[in-house]
């Protein structure tokens, strides 16, 4: 089963530019948050997690764009991998 390539972009403030994070990467869908990483309310990440299906690949510019800390990263990775 071939899934989609899903991008997640996060910048810390609304005036920061999101263009460079996944520039030149072919994606089927992109989810973007403009909020501090320490903020637990990341609506686009929540939407991505609801959207992702078995076989999809989630692509981020760097780990710190996805997770707030190691525990958060473990939780996200475990959730996604348990769903395939």
PDB file of N, CA and C in Angstrom, residues 4-63:
ATOM      1  N   UNK A   4       0.532   8.590   1.324  1.00  0.00           N
ATOM      2  CA  UNK A   4       0.860   9.959   0.957  1.00  0.00           C
ATOM      3  C   UNK A   4       2.086  10.433   1.719  1.00  0.00           C
ATOM      4  N   UNK A   5       2.739  11.440   1.156  1.00  0.00           N
ATOM      5  CA  UNK A   5       3.826  12.138   1.844  1.00  0.00           C
ATOM      6  C   UNK A   5       3.199  13.379   2.471  1.00  0.00           C
ATOM      7  N   UNK A   6       3.216  13.426   3.796  1.00  0.00           N
ATOM      8  CA  UNK A   6       2.561  14.493   4.548  1.00  0.00           C
ATOM      9  C   UNK A   6       3.633  15.330   5.243  1.00  0.00           C
ATOM     10  N   UNK A   7       3.585  16.633   5.041  1.00  0.00           N
ATOM     11  CA  UNK A   7       4.553  17.524   5.655  1.00  0.00           C
ATOM     12  C   UNK A   7       3.982  18.222   6.873  1.00  0.00           C
ATOM     13  N   UNK A   8       4.837  18.380   7.886  1.00  0.00           N
ATOM     14  CA  UNK A   8       4.463  19.189   9.052  1.00  0.00           C
ATOM     15  C   UNK A   8       5.483  20.298   9.210  1.00  0.00           C
ATOM     16  N   UNK A   9       4.985  21.526   9.261  1.00  0.00           N
ATOM     17  CA  UNK A   9       5.820  22.717   9.411  1.00  0.00           C
ATOM     18  C   UNK A   9       5.365  23.461  10.658  1.00  0.00           C
ATOM     19  N   UNK A  10       6.350  23.879  11.472  1.00  0.00           N
ATOM     20  CA  UNK A  10       6.020  24.715  12.624  1.00  0.00           C
ATOM     21  C   UNK A  10       7.047  25.814  12.750  1.00  0.00           C
ATOM     22  N   UNK A  11       6.547  27.037  12.859  1.00  0.00           N
ATOM     23  CA  UNK A  11       7.378  28.190  13.185  1.00  0.00           C
ATOM     24  C   UNK A  11       6.874  28.754  14.502  1.00  0.00           C
ATOM     25  N   UNK A  12       7.730  29.480  15.192  1.00  0.00           N
ATOM     26  CA  UNK A  12       7.408  29.938  16.542  1.00  0.00           C
ATOM     27  C   UNK A  12       6.490  31.146  16.594  1.00  0.00           C
ATOM     28  N   UNK A  13       6.402  31.896  15.510  1.00  0.00           N
ATOM     29  CA  UNK A  13       5.530  33.068  15.523  1.00  0.00           C
ATOM     30  C   UNK A  13       4.920  33.286  14.143  1.00  0.00           C
ATOM     31  N   UNK A  14       3.846  34.031  14.118  1.00  0.00           N
ATOM     32  CA  UNK A  14       3.082  34.243  12.891  1.00  0.00           C
ATOM     33  C   UNK A  14       3.881  34.971  11.812  1.00  0.00           C
ATOM     34  N   UNK A  15       4.873  35.784  12.206  1.00  0.00           N
ATOM     35  CA  UNK A  15       5.618  36.548  11.205  1.00  0.00           C
ATOM     36  C   UNK A  15       6.823  35.802  10.642  1.00  0.00           C
ATOM     37  N   UNK A  16       7.097  34.590  11.120  1.00  0.00           N
ATOM     38  CA  UNK A  16       8.216  33.820  10.587  1.00  0.00           C
ATOM     39  C   UNK A  16       7.821  33.128   9.290  1.00  0.00           C
ATOM     40  N   UNK A  17       8.799  32.955   8.405  1.00  0.00           N
ATOM     41  CA  UNK A  17       8.581  32.377   7.096  1.00  0.00           C
ATOM     42  C   UNK A  17       8.641  30.844   7.165  1.00  0.00           C
ATOM     43  N   UNK A  18       7.644  30.186   6.602  1.00  0.00           N
ATOM     44  CA  UNK A  18       7.582  28.722   6.611  1.00  0.00           C
ATOM     45  C   UNK A  18       8.190  28.099   5.360  1.00  0.00           C
ATOM     46  N   UNK A  19       8.498  28.909   4.356  1.00  0.00           N
ATOM     47  CA  UNK A  19       8.891  28.392   3.045  1.00  0.00           C
ATOM     48  C   UNK A  19      10.128  27.495   3.058  1.00  0.00           C
ATOM     49  N   UNK A  20      11.113  27.788   3.852  1.00  0.00           N
ATOM     50  CA  UNK A  20      12.375  27.056   3.766  1.00  0.00           C
ATOM     51  C   UNK A  20      12.341  25.665   4.409  1.00  0.00           C
ATOM     52  N   UNK A  21      11.369  25.403   5.265  1.00  0.00           N
ATOM     53  CA  UNK A  21      11.405  24.150   6.015  1.00  0.00           C
ATOM     54  C   UNK A  21      11.288  22.910   5.146  1.00  0.00           C
ATOM     55  N   UNK A  22      10.374  22.866   4.230  1.00  0.00           N
ATOM     56  CA  UNK A  22      10.218  21.690   3.371  1.00  0.00           C
ATOM     57  C   UNK A  22      10.291  22.081   1.899  1.00  0.00           C
ATOM     58  N   UNK A  23      11.125  23.066   1.626  1.00  0.00           N
ATOM     59  CA  UNK A  23      11.299  23.574   0.274  1.00  0.00           C
ATOM     60  C   UNK A  23      11.811  22.463  -0.647  1.00  0.00           C
ATOM     61  N   UNK A  24      11.242  22.365  -1.825  1.00  0.00           N
ATOM     62  CA  UNK A  24      11.638  21.398  -2.856  1.00  0.00           C
ATOM     63  C   UNK A  24      11.379  19.943  -2.489  1.00  0.00           C
ATOM     64  N   UNK A  25      10.504  19.696  -1.558  1.00  0.00           N
ATOM     65  CA  UNK A  25      10.103  18.327  -1.216  1.00  0.00           C
ATOM     66  C   UNK A  25       8.672  18.148  -1.704  1.00  0.00           C
ATOM     67  N   UNK A  26       8.456  17.127  -2.519  1.00  0.00           N
ATOM     68  CA  UNK A  26       7.123  16.887  -3.063  1.00  0.00           C
ATOM     69  C   UNK A  26       6.235  16.275  -1.987  1.00  0.00           C
ATOM     70  N   UNK A  27       5.164  16.977  -1.662  1.00  0.00           N
ATOM     71  CA  UNK A  27       4.240  16.544  -0.615  1.00  0.00           C
ATOM     72  C   UNK A  27       2.820  16.503  -1.155  1.00  0.00           C
ATOM     73  N   UNK A  28       2.048  15.552  -0.649  1.00  0.00           N
ATOM     74  CA  UNK A  28       0.643  15.479  -1.018  1.00  0.00           C
ATOM     75  C   UNK A  28      -0.207  16.443  -0.200  1.00  0.00           C
ATOM     76  N   UNK A  29       0.225  16.677   1.031  1.00  0.00           N
ATOM     77  CA  UNK A  29      -0.522  17.578   1.919  1.00  0.00           C
ATOM     78  C   UNK A  29       0.448  18.125   2.965  1.00  0.00           C
ATOM     79  N   UNK A  30       0.216  19.363   3.369  1.00  0.00           N
ATOM     80  CA  UNK A  30       1.065  20.016   4.367  1.00  0.00           C
ATOM     81  C   UNK A  30       0.200  20.592   5.478  1.00  0.00           C
ATOM     82  N   UNK A  31       0.672  20.446   6.698  1.00  0.00           N
ATOM     83  CA  UNK A  31       0.019  21.006   7.877  1.00  0.00           C
ATOM     84  C   UNK A  31       0.997  21.983   8.514  1.00  0.00           C
ATOM     85  N   UNK A  32       0.519  23.197   8.829  1.00  0.00           N
ATOM     86  CA  UNK A  32       1.404  24.248   9.333  1.00  0.00           C
ATOM     87  C   UNK A  32       0.853  24.864  10.610  1.00  0.00           C
ATOM     88  N   UNK A  33       1.714  24.906  11.639  1.00  0.00           N
ATOM     89  CA  UNK A  33       1.401  25.611  12.879  1.00  0.00           C
ATOM     90  C   UNK A  33       2.316  26.820  12.995  1.00  0.00           C
ATOM     91  N   UNK A  34       1.762  27.905  13.484  1.00  0.00           N
ATOM     92  CA  UNK A  34       2.552  29.107  13.772  1.00  0.00           C
ATOM     93  C   UNK A  34       2.381  29.393  15.254  1.00  0.00           C
ATOM     94  N   UNK A  35       3.121  28.627  16.054  1.00  0.00           N
ATOM     95  CA  UNK A  35       3.020  28.726  17.509  1.00  0.00           C
ATOM     96  C   UNK A  35       4.304  28.208  18.137  1.00  0.00           C
ATOM     97  N   UNK A  36       4.586  28.638  19.324  1.00  0.00           N
ATOM     98  CA  UNK A  36       5.762  28.179  20.044  1.00  0.00           C
ATOM     99  C   UNK A  36       5.709  26.671  20.257  1.00  0.00           C
ATOM    100  N   UNK A  37       6.870  26.023  20.194  1.00  0.00           N
ATOM    101  CA  UNK A  37       6.935  24.581  20.403  1.00  0.00           C
ATOM    102  C   UNK A  37       6.531  24.151  21.792  1.00  0.00           C
ATOM    103  N   UNK A  38       6.677  25.039  22.771  1.00  0.00           N
ATOM    104  CA  UNK A  38       6.287  24.653  24.135  1.00  0.00           C
ATOM    105  C   UNK A  38       4.776  24.739  24.349  1.00  0.00           C
ATOM    106  N   UNK A  39       4.075  25.308  23.365  1.00  0.00           N
ATOM    107  CA  UNK A  39       2.623  25.375  23.420  1.00  0.00           C
ATOM    108  C   UNK A  39       2.049  23.994  23.080  1.00  0.00           C
ATOM    109  N   UNK A  40       1.239  23.449  23.950  1.00  0.00           N
ATOM    110  CA  UNK A  40       0.648  22.136  23.689  1.00  0.00           C
ATOM    111  C   UNK A  40      -0.523  22.215  22.724  1.00  0.00           C
ATOM    112  N   UNK A  41      -1.039  23.397  22.460  1.00  0.00           N
ATOM    113  CA  UNK A  41      -2.146  23.574  21.529  1.00  0.00           C
ATOM    114  C   UNK A  41      -1.578  23.816  20.134  1.00  0.00           C
ATOM    115  N   UNK A  42      -1.400  22.727  19.377  1.00  0.00           N
ATOM    116  CA  UNK A  42      -0.880  22.811  18.016  1.00  0.00           C
ATOM    117  C   UNK A  42      -1.936  22.203  17.082  1.00  0.00           C
ATOM    118  N   UNK A  43      -2.892  23.033  16.645  1.00  0.00           N
ATOM    119  CA  UNK A  43      -4.033  22.529  15.886  1.00  0.00           C
ATOM    120  C   UNK A  43      -3.657  21.782  14.608  1.00  0.00           C
ATOM    121  N   UNK A  44      -2.657  22.258  13.879  1.00  0.00           N
ATOM    122  CA  UNK A  44      -2.283  21.583  12.632  1.00  0.00           C
ATOM    123  C   UNK A  44      -1.684  20.213  12.909  1.00  0.00           C
ATOM    124  N   UNK A  45      -0.915  20.077  13.993  1.00  0.00           N
ATOM    125  CA  UNK A  45      -0.370  18.768  14.347  1.00  0.00           C
ATOM    126  C   UNK A  45      -1.492  17.820  14.734  1.00  0.00           C
ATOM    127  N   UNK A  46      -2.453  18.312  15.482  1.00  0.00           N
ATOM    128  CA  UNK A  46      -3.615  17.492  15.843  1.00  0.00           C
ATOM    129  C   UNK A  46      -4.356  17.038  14.590  1.00  0.00           C
ATOM    130  N   UNK A  47      -4.528  17.951  13.641  1.00  0.00           N
ATOM    131  CA  UNK A  47      -5.209  17.613  12.393  1.00  0.00           C
ATOM    132  C   UNK A  47      -4.406  16.585  11.593  1.00  0.00           C
ATOM    133  N   UNK A  48      -3.081  16.761  11.548  1.00  0.00           N
ATOM    134  CA  UNK A  48      -2.220  15.791  10.855  1.00  0.00           C
ATOM    135  C   UNK A  48      -2.381  14.406  11.463  1.00  0.00           C
ATOM    136  N   UNK A  49      -2.364  14.320  12.778  1.00  0.00           N
ATOM    137  CA  UNK A  49      -2.483  13.022  13.447  1.00  0.00           C
ATOM    138  C   UNK A  49      -3.835  12.372  13.171  1.00  0.00           C
ATOM    139  N   UNK A  50      -4.869  13.160  13.028  1.00  0.00           N
ATOM    140  CA  UNK A  50      -6.180  12.616  12.664  1.00  0.00           C
ATOM    141  C   UNK A  50      -6.210  12.167  11.204  1.00  0.00           C
ATOM    142  N   UNK A  51      -5.485  12.876  10.350  1.00  0.00           N
ATOM    143  CA  UNK A  51      -5.496  12.640   8.913  1.00  0.00           C
ATOM    144  C   UNK A  51      -4.637  11.445   8.496  1.00  0.00           C
ATOM    145  N   UNK A  52      -3.493  11.258   9.152  1.00  0.00           N
ATOM    146  CA  UNK A  52      -2.520  10.232   8.742  1.00  0.00           C
ATOM    147  C   UNK A  52      -3.126   8.837   8.781  1.00  0.00           C
ATOM    148  N   UNK A  53      -2.844   8.091   7.708  1.00  0.00           N
ATOM    149  CA  UNK A  53      -3.353   6.726   7.585  1.00  0.00           C
ATOM    150  C   UNK A  53      -2.193   5.755   7.423  1.00  0.00           C
ATOM    151  N   UNK A  54      -2.491   4.486   7.509  1.00  0.00           N
ATOM    152  CA  UNK A  54      -1.480   3.449   7.328  1.00  0.00           C
ATOM    153  C   UNK A  54      -0.818   3.645   5.964  1.00  0.00           C
ATOM    154  N   UNK A  55       0.500   3.606   5.958  1.00  0.00           N
ATOM    155  CA  UNK A  55       1.263   3.762   4.727  1.00  0.00           C
ATOM    156  C   UNK A  55       1.721   5.177   4.447  1.00  0.00           C
ATOM    157  N   UNK A  56       1.168   6.164   5.137  1.00  0.00           N
ATOM    158  CA  UNK A  56       1.593   7.547   4.956  1.00  0.00           C
ATOM    159  C   UNK A  56       2.975   7.760   5.562  1.00  0.00           C
ATOM    160  N   UNK A  57       3.695   8.723   5.022  1.00  0.00           N
ATOM    161  CA  UNK A  57       5.002   9.113   5.547  1.00  0.00           C
ATOM    162  C   UNK A  57       4.913  10.562   5.987  1.00  0.00           C
ATOM    163  N   UNK A  58       5.256  10.817   7.245  1.00  0.00           N
ATOM    164  CA  UNK A  58       5.243  12.181   7.782  1.00  0.00           C
ATOM    165  C   UNK A  58       6.665  12.733   7.696  1.00  0.00           C
ATOM    166  N   UNK A  59       6.788  13.908   7.093  1.00  0.00           N
ATOM    167  CA  UNK A  59       8.089  14.536   6.878  1.00  0.00           C
ATOM    168  C   UNK A  59       8.132  15.866   7.612  1.00  0.00           C
ATOM    169  N   UNK A  60       9.204  16.072   8.387  1.00  0.00           N
ATOM    170  CA  UNK A  60       9.427  17.345   9.080  1.00  0.00           C
ATOM    171  C   UNK A  60      10.850  17.811   8.801  1.00  0.00           C
ATOM    172  N   UNK A  61      11.056  19.109   8.889  1.00  0.00           N
ATOM    173  CA  UNK A  61      12.371  19.712   8.640  1.00  0.00           C
ATOM    174  C   UNK A  61      13.390  19.236   9.674  1.00  0.00           C
ATOM    175  N   UNK A  62      12.983  19.206  10.921  1.00  0.00           N
ATOM    176  CA  UNK A  62      13.841  18.720  11.998  1.00  0.00           C
ATOM    177  C   UNK A  62      12.962  18.318  13.186  1.00  0.00           C
ATOM    178  N   UNK A  63      13.510  17.475  14.025  1.00  0.00           N
ATOM    179  CA  UNK A  63      12.760  16.919  15.160  1.00  0.00           C
ATOM    180  C   UNK A  63      12.196  18.018  16.058  1.00  0.00           C
TER     181      UNK A  63
END
